[in-house]
Tab-separated table of C-alpha atoms and ligand atoms in Angstrom:
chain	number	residue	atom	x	y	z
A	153	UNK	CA	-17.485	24.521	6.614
A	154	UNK	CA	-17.327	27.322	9.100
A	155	UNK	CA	-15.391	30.465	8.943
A	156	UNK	CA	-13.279	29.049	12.167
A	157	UNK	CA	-12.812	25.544	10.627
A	158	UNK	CA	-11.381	27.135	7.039
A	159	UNK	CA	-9.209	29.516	9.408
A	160	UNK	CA	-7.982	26.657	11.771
A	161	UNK	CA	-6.035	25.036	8.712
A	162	UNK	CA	-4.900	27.733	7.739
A	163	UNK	CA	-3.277	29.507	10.877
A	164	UNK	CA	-2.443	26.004	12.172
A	165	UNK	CA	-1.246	24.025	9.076
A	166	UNK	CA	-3.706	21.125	10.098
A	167	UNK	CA	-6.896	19.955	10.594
A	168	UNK	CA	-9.159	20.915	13.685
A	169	UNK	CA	-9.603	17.350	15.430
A	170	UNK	CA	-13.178	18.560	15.973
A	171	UNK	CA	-15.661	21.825	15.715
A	172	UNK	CA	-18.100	23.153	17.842
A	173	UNK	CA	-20.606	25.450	18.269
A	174	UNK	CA	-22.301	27.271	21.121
A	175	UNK	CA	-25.398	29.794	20.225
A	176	UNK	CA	-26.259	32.886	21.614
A	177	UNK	CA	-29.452	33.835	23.286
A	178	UNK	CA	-32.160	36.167	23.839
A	179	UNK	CA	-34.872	36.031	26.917
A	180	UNK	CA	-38.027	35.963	26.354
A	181	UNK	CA	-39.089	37.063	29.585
A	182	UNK	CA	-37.718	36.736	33.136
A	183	UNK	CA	-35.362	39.378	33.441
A	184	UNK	CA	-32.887	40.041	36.432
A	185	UNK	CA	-34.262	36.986	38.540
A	186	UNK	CA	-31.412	34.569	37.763
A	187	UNK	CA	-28.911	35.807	40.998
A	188	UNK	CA	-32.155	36.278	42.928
A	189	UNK	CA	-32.985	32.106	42.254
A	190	UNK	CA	-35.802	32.859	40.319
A	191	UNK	CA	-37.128	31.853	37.051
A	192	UNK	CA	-35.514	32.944	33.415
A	193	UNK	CA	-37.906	31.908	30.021
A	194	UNK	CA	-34.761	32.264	27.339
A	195	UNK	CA	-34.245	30.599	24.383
A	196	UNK	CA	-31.205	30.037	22.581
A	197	UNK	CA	-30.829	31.491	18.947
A	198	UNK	CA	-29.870	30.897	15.882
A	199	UNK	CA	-26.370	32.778	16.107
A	200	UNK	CA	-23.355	30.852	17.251
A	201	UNK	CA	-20.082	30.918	18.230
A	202	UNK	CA	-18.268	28.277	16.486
A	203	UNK	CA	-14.808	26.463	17.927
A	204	UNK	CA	-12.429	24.483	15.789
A	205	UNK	CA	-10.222	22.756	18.362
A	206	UNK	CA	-7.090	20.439	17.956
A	207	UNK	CA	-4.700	19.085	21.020
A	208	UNK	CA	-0.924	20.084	20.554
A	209	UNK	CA	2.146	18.042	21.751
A	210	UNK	CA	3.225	20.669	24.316
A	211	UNK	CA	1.368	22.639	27.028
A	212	UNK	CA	0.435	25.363	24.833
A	213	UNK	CA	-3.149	26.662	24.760
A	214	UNK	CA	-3.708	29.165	21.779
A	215	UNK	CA	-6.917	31.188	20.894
A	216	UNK	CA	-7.503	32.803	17.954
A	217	UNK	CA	-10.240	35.164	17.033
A	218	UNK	CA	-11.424	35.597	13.224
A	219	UNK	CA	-13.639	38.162	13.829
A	220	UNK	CA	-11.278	39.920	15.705
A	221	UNK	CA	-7.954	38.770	13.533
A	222	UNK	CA	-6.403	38.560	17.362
A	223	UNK	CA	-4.878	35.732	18.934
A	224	UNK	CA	-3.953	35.040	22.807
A	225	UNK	CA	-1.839	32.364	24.258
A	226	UNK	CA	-0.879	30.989	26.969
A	227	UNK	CA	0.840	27.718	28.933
A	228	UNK	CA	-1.142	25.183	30.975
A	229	UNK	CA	1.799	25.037	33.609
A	230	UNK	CA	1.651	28.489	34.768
A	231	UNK	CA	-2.478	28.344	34.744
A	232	UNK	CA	-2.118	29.062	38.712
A	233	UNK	CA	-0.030	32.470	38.285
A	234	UNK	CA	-2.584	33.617	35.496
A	235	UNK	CA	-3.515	37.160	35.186
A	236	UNK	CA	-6.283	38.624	33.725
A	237	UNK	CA	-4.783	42.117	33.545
A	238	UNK	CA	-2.089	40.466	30.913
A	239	UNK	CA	-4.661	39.750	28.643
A	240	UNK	CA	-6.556	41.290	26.118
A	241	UNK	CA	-10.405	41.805	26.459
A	242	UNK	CA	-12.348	39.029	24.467
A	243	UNK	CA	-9.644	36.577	25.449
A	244	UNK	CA	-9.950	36.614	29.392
A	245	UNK	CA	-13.404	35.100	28.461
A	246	UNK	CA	-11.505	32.632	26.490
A	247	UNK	CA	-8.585	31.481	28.907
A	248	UNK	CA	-10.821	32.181	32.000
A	249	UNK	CA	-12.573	28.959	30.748
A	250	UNK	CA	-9.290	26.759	31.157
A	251	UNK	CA	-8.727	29.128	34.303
A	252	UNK	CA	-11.905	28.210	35.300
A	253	UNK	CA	-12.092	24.342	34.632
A	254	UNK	CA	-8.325	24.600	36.877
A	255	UNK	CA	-7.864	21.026	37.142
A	256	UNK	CA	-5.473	20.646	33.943
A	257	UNK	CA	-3.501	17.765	35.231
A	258	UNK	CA	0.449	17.283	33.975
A	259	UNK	CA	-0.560	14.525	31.349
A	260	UNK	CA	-3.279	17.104	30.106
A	261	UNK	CA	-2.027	18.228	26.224
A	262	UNK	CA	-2.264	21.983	25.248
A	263	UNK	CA	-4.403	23.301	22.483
A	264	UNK	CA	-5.234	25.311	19.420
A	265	UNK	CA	-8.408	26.842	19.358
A	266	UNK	CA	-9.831	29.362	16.235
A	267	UNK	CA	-12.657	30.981	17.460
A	268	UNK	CA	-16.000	32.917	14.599
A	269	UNK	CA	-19.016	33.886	15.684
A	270	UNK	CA	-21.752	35.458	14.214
A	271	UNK	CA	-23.544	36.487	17.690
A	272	UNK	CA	-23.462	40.875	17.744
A	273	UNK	CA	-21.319	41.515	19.825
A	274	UNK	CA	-21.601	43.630	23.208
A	275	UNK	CA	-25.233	43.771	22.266
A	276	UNK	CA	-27.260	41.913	25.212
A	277	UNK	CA	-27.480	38.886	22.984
A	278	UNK	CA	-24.731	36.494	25.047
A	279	UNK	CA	-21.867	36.534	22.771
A	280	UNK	CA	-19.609	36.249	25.729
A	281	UNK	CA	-21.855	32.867	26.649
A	282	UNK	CA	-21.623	31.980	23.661
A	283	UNK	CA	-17.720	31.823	23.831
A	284	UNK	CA	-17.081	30.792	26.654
A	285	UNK	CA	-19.959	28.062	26.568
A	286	UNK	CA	-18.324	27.132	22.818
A	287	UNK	CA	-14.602	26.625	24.367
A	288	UNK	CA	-15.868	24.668	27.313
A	289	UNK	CA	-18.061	22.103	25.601
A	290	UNK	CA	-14.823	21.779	22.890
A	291	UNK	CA	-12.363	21.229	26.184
A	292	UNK	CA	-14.831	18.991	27.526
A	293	UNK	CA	-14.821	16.759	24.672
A	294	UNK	CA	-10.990	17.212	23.481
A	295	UNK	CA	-9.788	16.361	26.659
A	296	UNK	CA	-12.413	13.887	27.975
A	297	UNK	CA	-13.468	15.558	30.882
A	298	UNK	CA	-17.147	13.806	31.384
A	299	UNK	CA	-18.605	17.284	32.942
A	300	UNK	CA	-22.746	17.844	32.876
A	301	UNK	CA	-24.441	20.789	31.694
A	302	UNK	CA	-24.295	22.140	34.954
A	303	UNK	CA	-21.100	21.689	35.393
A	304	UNK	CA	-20.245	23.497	31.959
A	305	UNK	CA	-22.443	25.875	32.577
A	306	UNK	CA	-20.780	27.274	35.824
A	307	UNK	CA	-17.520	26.821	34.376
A	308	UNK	CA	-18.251	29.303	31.461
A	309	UNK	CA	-19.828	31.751	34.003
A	310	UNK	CA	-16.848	31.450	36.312
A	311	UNK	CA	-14.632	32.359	33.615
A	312	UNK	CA	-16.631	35.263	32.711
A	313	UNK	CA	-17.332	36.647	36.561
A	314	UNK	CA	-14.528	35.482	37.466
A	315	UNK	CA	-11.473	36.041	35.384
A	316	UNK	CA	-12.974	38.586	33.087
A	317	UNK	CA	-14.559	40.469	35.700
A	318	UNK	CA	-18.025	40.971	34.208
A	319	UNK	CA	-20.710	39.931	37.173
A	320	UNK	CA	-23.068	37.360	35.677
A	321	UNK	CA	-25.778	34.917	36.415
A	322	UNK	CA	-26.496	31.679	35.514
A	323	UNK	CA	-29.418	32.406	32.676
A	324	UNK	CA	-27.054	32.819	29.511
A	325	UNK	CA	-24.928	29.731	29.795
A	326	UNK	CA	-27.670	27.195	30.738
A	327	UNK	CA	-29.436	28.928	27.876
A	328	UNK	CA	-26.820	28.141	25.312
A	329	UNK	CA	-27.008	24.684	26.715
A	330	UNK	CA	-30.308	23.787	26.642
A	331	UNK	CA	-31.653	25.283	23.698
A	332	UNK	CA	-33.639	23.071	21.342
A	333	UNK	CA	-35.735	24.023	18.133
A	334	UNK	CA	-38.988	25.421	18.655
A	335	UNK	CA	-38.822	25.678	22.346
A	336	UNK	CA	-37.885	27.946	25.357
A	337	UNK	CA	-36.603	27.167	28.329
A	338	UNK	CA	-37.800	27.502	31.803
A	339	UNK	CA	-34.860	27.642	34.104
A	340	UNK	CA	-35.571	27.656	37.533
A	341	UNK	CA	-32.251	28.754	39.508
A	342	UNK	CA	-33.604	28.118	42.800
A	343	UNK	CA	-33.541	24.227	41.960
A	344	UNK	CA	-31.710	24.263	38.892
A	345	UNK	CA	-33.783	22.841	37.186
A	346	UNK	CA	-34.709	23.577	33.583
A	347	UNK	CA	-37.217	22.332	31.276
A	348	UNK	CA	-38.628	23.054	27.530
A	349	UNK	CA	-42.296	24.964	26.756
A	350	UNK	CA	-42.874	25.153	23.080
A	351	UNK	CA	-42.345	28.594	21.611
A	352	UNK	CA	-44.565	29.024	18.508
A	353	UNK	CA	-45.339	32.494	18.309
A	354	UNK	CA	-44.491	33.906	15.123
A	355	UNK	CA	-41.792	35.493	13.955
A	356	UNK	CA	-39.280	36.711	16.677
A	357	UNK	CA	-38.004	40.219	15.866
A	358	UNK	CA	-34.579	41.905	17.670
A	359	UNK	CA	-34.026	45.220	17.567
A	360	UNK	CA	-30.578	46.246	18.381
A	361	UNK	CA	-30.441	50.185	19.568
A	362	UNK	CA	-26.510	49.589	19.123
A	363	UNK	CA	-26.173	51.514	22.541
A	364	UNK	CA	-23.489	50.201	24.811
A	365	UNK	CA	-23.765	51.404	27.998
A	366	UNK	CA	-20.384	52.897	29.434
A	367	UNK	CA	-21.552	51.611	33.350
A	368	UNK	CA	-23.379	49.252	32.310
A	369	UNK	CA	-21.571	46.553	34.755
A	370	UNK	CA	-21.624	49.343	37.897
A	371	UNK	CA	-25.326	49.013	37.398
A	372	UNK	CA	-25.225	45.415	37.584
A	373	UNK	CA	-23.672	44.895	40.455
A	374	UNK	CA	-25.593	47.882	41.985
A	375	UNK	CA	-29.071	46.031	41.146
A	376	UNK	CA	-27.751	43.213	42.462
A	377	UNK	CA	-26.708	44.087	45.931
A	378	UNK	CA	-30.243	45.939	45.806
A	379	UNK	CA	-31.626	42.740	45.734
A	380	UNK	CA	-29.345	41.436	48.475
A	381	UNK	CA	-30.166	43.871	50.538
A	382	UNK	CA	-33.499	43.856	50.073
A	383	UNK	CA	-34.130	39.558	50.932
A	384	UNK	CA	-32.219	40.034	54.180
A	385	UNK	CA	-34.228	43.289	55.194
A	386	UNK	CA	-37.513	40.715	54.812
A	387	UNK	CA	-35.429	37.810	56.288
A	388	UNK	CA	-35.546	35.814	53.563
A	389	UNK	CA	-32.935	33.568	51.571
A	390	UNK	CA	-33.676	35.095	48.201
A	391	UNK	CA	-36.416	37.480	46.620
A	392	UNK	CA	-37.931	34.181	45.322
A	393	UNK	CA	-39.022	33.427	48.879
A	394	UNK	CA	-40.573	37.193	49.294
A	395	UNK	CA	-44.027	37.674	48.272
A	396	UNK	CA	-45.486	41.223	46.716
A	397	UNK	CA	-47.318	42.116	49.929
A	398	UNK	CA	-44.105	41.745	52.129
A	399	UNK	CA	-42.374	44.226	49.549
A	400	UNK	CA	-45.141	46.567	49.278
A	401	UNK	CA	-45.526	46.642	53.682
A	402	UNK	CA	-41.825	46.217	54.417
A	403	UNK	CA	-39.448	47.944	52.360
A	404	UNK	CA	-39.836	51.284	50.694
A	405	UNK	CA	-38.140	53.862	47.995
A	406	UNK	CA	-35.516	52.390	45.507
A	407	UNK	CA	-35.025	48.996	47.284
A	408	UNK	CA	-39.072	48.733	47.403
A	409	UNK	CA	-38.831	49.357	43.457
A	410	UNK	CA	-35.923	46.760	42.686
A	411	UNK	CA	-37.727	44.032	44.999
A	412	UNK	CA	-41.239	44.690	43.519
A	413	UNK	CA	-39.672	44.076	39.844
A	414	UNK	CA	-37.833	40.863	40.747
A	415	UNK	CA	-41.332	39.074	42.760
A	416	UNK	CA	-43.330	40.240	39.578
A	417	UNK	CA	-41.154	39.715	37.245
A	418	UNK	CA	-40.870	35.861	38.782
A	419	UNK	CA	-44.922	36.023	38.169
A	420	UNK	CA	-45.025	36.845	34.816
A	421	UNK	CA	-42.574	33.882	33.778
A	422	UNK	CA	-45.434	31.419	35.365
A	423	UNK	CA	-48.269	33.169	33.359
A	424	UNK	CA	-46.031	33.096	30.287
A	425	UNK	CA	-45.225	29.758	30.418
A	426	UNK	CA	-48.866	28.617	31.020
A	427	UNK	CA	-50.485	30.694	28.420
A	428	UNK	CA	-47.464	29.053	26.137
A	429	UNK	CA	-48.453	25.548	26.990
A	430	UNK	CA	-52.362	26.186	25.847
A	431	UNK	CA	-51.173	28.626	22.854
A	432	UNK	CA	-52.358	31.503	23.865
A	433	UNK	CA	-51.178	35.563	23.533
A	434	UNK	CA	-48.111	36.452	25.787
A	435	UNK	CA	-47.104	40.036	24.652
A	436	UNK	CA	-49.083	41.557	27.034
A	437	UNK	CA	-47.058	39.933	29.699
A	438	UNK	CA	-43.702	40.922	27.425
A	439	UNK	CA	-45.049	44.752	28.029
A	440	UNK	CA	-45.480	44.543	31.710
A	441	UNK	CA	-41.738	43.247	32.157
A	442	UNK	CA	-40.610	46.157	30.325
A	443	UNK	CA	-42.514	48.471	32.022
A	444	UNK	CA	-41.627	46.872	35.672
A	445	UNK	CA	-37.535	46.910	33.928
A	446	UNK	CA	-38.103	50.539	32.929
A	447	UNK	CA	-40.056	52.021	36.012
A	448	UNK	CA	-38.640	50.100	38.970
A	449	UNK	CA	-35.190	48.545	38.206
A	450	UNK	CA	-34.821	51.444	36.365
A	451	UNK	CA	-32.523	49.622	32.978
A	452	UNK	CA	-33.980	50.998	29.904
A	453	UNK	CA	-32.658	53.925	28.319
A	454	UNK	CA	-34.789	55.846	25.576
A	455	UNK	CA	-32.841	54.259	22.553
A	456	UNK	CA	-35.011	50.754	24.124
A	457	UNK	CA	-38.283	52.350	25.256
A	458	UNK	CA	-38.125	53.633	21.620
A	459	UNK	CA	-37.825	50.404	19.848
A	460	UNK	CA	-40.592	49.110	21.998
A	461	UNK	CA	-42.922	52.010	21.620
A	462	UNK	CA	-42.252	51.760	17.539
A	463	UNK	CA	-43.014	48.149	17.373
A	464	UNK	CA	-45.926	47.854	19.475
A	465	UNK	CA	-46.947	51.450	17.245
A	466	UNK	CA	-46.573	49.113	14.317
A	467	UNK	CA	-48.239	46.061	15.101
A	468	UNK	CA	-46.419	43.986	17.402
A	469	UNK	CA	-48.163	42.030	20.114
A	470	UNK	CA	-45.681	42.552	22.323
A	471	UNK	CA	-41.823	43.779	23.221
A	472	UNK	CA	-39.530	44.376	25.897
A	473	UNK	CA	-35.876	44.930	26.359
A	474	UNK	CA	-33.974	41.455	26.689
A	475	UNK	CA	-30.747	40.727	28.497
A	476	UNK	CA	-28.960	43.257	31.318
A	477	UNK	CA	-30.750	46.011	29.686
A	478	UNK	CA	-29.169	50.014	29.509
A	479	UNK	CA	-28.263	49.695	25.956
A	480	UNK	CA	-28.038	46.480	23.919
A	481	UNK	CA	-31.570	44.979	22.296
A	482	UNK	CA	-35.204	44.785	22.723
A	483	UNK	CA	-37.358	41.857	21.506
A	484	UNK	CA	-40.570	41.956	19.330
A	485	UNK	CA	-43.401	39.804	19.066
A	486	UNK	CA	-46.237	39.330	16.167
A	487	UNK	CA	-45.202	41.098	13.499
A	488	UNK	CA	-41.944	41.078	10.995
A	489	UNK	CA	-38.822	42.572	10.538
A	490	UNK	CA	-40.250	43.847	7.261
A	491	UNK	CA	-42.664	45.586	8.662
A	492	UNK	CA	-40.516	47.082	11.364
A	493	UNK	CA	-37.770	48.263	9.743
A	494	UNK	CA	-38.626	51.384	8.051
A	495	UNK	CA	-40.728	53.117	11.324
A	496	UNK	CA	-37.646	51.964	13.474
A	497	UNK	CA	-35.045	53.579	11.326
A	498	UNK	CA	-37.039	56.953	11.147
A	499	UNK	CA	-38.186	57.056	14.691
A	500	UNK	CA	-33.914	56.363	15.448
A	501	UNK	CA	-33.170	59.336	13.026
A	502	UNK	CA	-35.765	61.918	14.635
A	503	UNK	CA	-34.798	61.006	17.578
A	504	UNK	CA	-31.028	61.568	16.727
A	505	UNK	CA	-30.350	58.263	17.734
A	506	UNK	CA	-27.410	55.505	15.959
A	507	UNK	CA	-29.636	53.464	12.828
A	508	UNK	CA	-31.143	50.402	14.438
A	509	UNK	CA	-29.954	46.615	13.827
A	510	UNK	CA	-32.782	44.085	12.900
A	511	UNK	CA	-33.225	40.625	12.613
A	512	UNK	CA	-35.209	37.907	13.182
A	513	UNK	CA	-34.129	35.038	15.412
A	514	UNK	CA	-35.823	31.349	15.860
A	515	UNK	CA	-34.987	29.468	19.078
A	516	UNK	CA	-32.282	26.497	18.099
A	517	UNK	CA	-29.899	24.146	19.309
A	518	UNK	CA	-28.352	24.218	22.163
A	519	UNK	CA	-24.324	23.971	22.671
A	520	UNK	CA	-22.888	20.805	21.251
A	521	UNK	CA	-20.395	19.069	19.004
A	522	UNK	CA	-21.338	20.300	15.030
A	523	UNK	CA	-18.580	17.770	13.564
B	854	GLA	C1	-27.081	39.454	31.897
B	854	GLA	C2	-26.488	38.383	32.800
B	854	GLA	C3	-27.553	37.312	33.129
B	854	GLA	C4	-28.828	37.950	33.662
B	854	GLA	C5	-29.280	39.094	32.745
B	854	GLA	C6	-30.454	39.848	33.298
B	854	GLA	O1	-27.404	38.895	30.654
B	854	GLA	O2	-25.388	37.774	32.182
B	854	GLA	O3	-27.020	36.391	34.042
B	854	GLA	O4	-28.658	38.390	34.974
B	854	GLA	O5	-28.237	40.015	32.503
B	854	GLA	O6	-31.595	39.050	33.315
């Protein structure tokens, strides 16, 4: 039984009607093209959040936190009046889902929810997906509510751009959908569409710099207007409709930079899923994003160009930073954690840089109900 099931009786003095899990995720490639509707390759890990969930007799809703040994509550009646500001951090992600899903009617019970999760947290790796993903598919379920995927999906990034005020695309919550074994998936966000390419590529190394950027979400948002700005100086509904000769004639400086990543960046996902499909090497491809990330959007930070340059120094096929970038992890292909762990730790050191997290991940199950 999970740490959140164990905990549920306990703090409750019941049993959970039901647990849940929700993993996190890293990207393989396709970085910063979800709010420009183009196309994400991420896979979804095997680190969850887990959600033991029971309905109470009142209109209650109650989330507790083992990792964090902090609970937040809240009533369903007042859901119109709620403010984020009155609650702490990791639990605006929490309520923001029931804020989010805003339809509880009168005849709609509260709830207990205990919340573990072995996802790093603040790390680039989705933990706040895989929360809010977690509580959503548990609400879903608890309270019969009949939503899709999609459905969920925007619901958990609501909550998070929405009531806990961290700007988000779509990429980590489909991901902690749709994940299955052995498989990536292709998300196209100018359709919405997603579908599986089989990721057998060895073992899957992240390397965590432990760097969390202070602006990290100013950035964001800057990159993103960037983009904005950039598809309506070449008249066009989204950098997915802008091809790299339009970028390179049109626009110049910094917005020239951000555009270029996004329309190769959308290029490389197509390569990488077709080389997938007949088996063949990727990390070449996983180099060039970083590269394009570091050089024109301009979101590493040495702790990441580090880890990459120390892997692919010590046999990896490939690497790149994965998520929002500025801090958080970077992703190795080809070689093992084994192998990595020593030269990473003593480049970190020389460099006077925080010791390095690593771990290997394999691409699992998506969100669901676990019993
Ligand atoms: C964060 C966001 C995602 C996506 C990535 C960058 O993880 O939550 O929606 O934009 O950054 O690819």
């Amino acid at each position: 039984m999970s740490t959140a099931a164990e905990r549920f009786s306990d703090l409750v003095g019941r049993h959970p009607e039901g647990i849940w899990g929700a993993p996190g995720r890293v990207n393989l490639i396709g970085e910063h093209t979800d709010y420009n509707a183009g196309l994400a390759l991420p896979f979804a890990i095997d680190r969850a959040t887990v959600v033991a969930a029971a309905r109470r007799p009142d209109r209650t809703v109650r989330v507790y936190s083992t990792n964090l040994d902090e609970q937040a509550c809240a009533n369903l009646d007042e859901l119109a009046d709620w403010d984020p500001g009155e609650f702490v951090g990791w639990s605006r992600y929490a309520l923001g889902v029931l804020w989010a899903i805003k339809l509880p009617p009168p005849g709609l019970p509260g709830v207990d929810i205990v919340v573990s999760s072995d996802v790093p947290l603040r790390s680039g790796l989705s933990s706040s997906a895989a929360l809010t993903v977690g509580i959503a598919v548990a609400l879903d379920d608890i309270w019969g509510l009949g939503l899709d995927r999609q459905e969920i999906a925007k619901i958990a990034q609501q909550a998070e751009a929405g009531f806990a005020g961290t700007p988000c695309g779509l990429m980590d919550q489909l991901a902690a959908l749709e994940g299955k074994p052995g498989a990536a998936v292709l998300i196209d966000f100018l359709s919405l569409t997603t579908e599986l390419v089989p990721l057998e590529v060895g073992p899957l190394v992240v390397l965590n710099t432990r760097v969390e950027h202070a602006n990290a979400d100013g950035a964001y948002a800057d990159r993103r207007r960037a983009c904005e700005t950039a598809a309506a100086r070449l008249g066009v509904p989204s950098l997915r409709q802008a091809t790299l000769t339009q970028v390179e004639q049109e626009l110049n400086g910094q917005l020239q930079k951000r555009a270029r990543h996004v329309v190769t960046e959308n290029e490389r996902v197509k390569q990488t899923v077709a080389r997938l499909r007949q088996n063949a090497a990727v990390g070449d491809l996983l180099v060039s994003s970083h590269m394009s990330l570091r050089d024109d959007y301009e979101v590493s930070c040495p702790e990441l160009d580090l880890a990459v340059e120390t892997a692919l120094a010590n046999g990896a096929t490939g690497a790149r930073l994965t998520g929002a970038g500025l801090g958080g992890c970077a992703i190795a292909l080809g070689t093992g954690a084994d192998v990595l762990a020593v030269p990473l730790s003593k480049a970190f050191a020389e460099a006077g840089f925080r010791p390095p997290e690593l771990f290997t991940v394999s691409p699992s199950r998506g969100a669901g109900r676990l019993a």
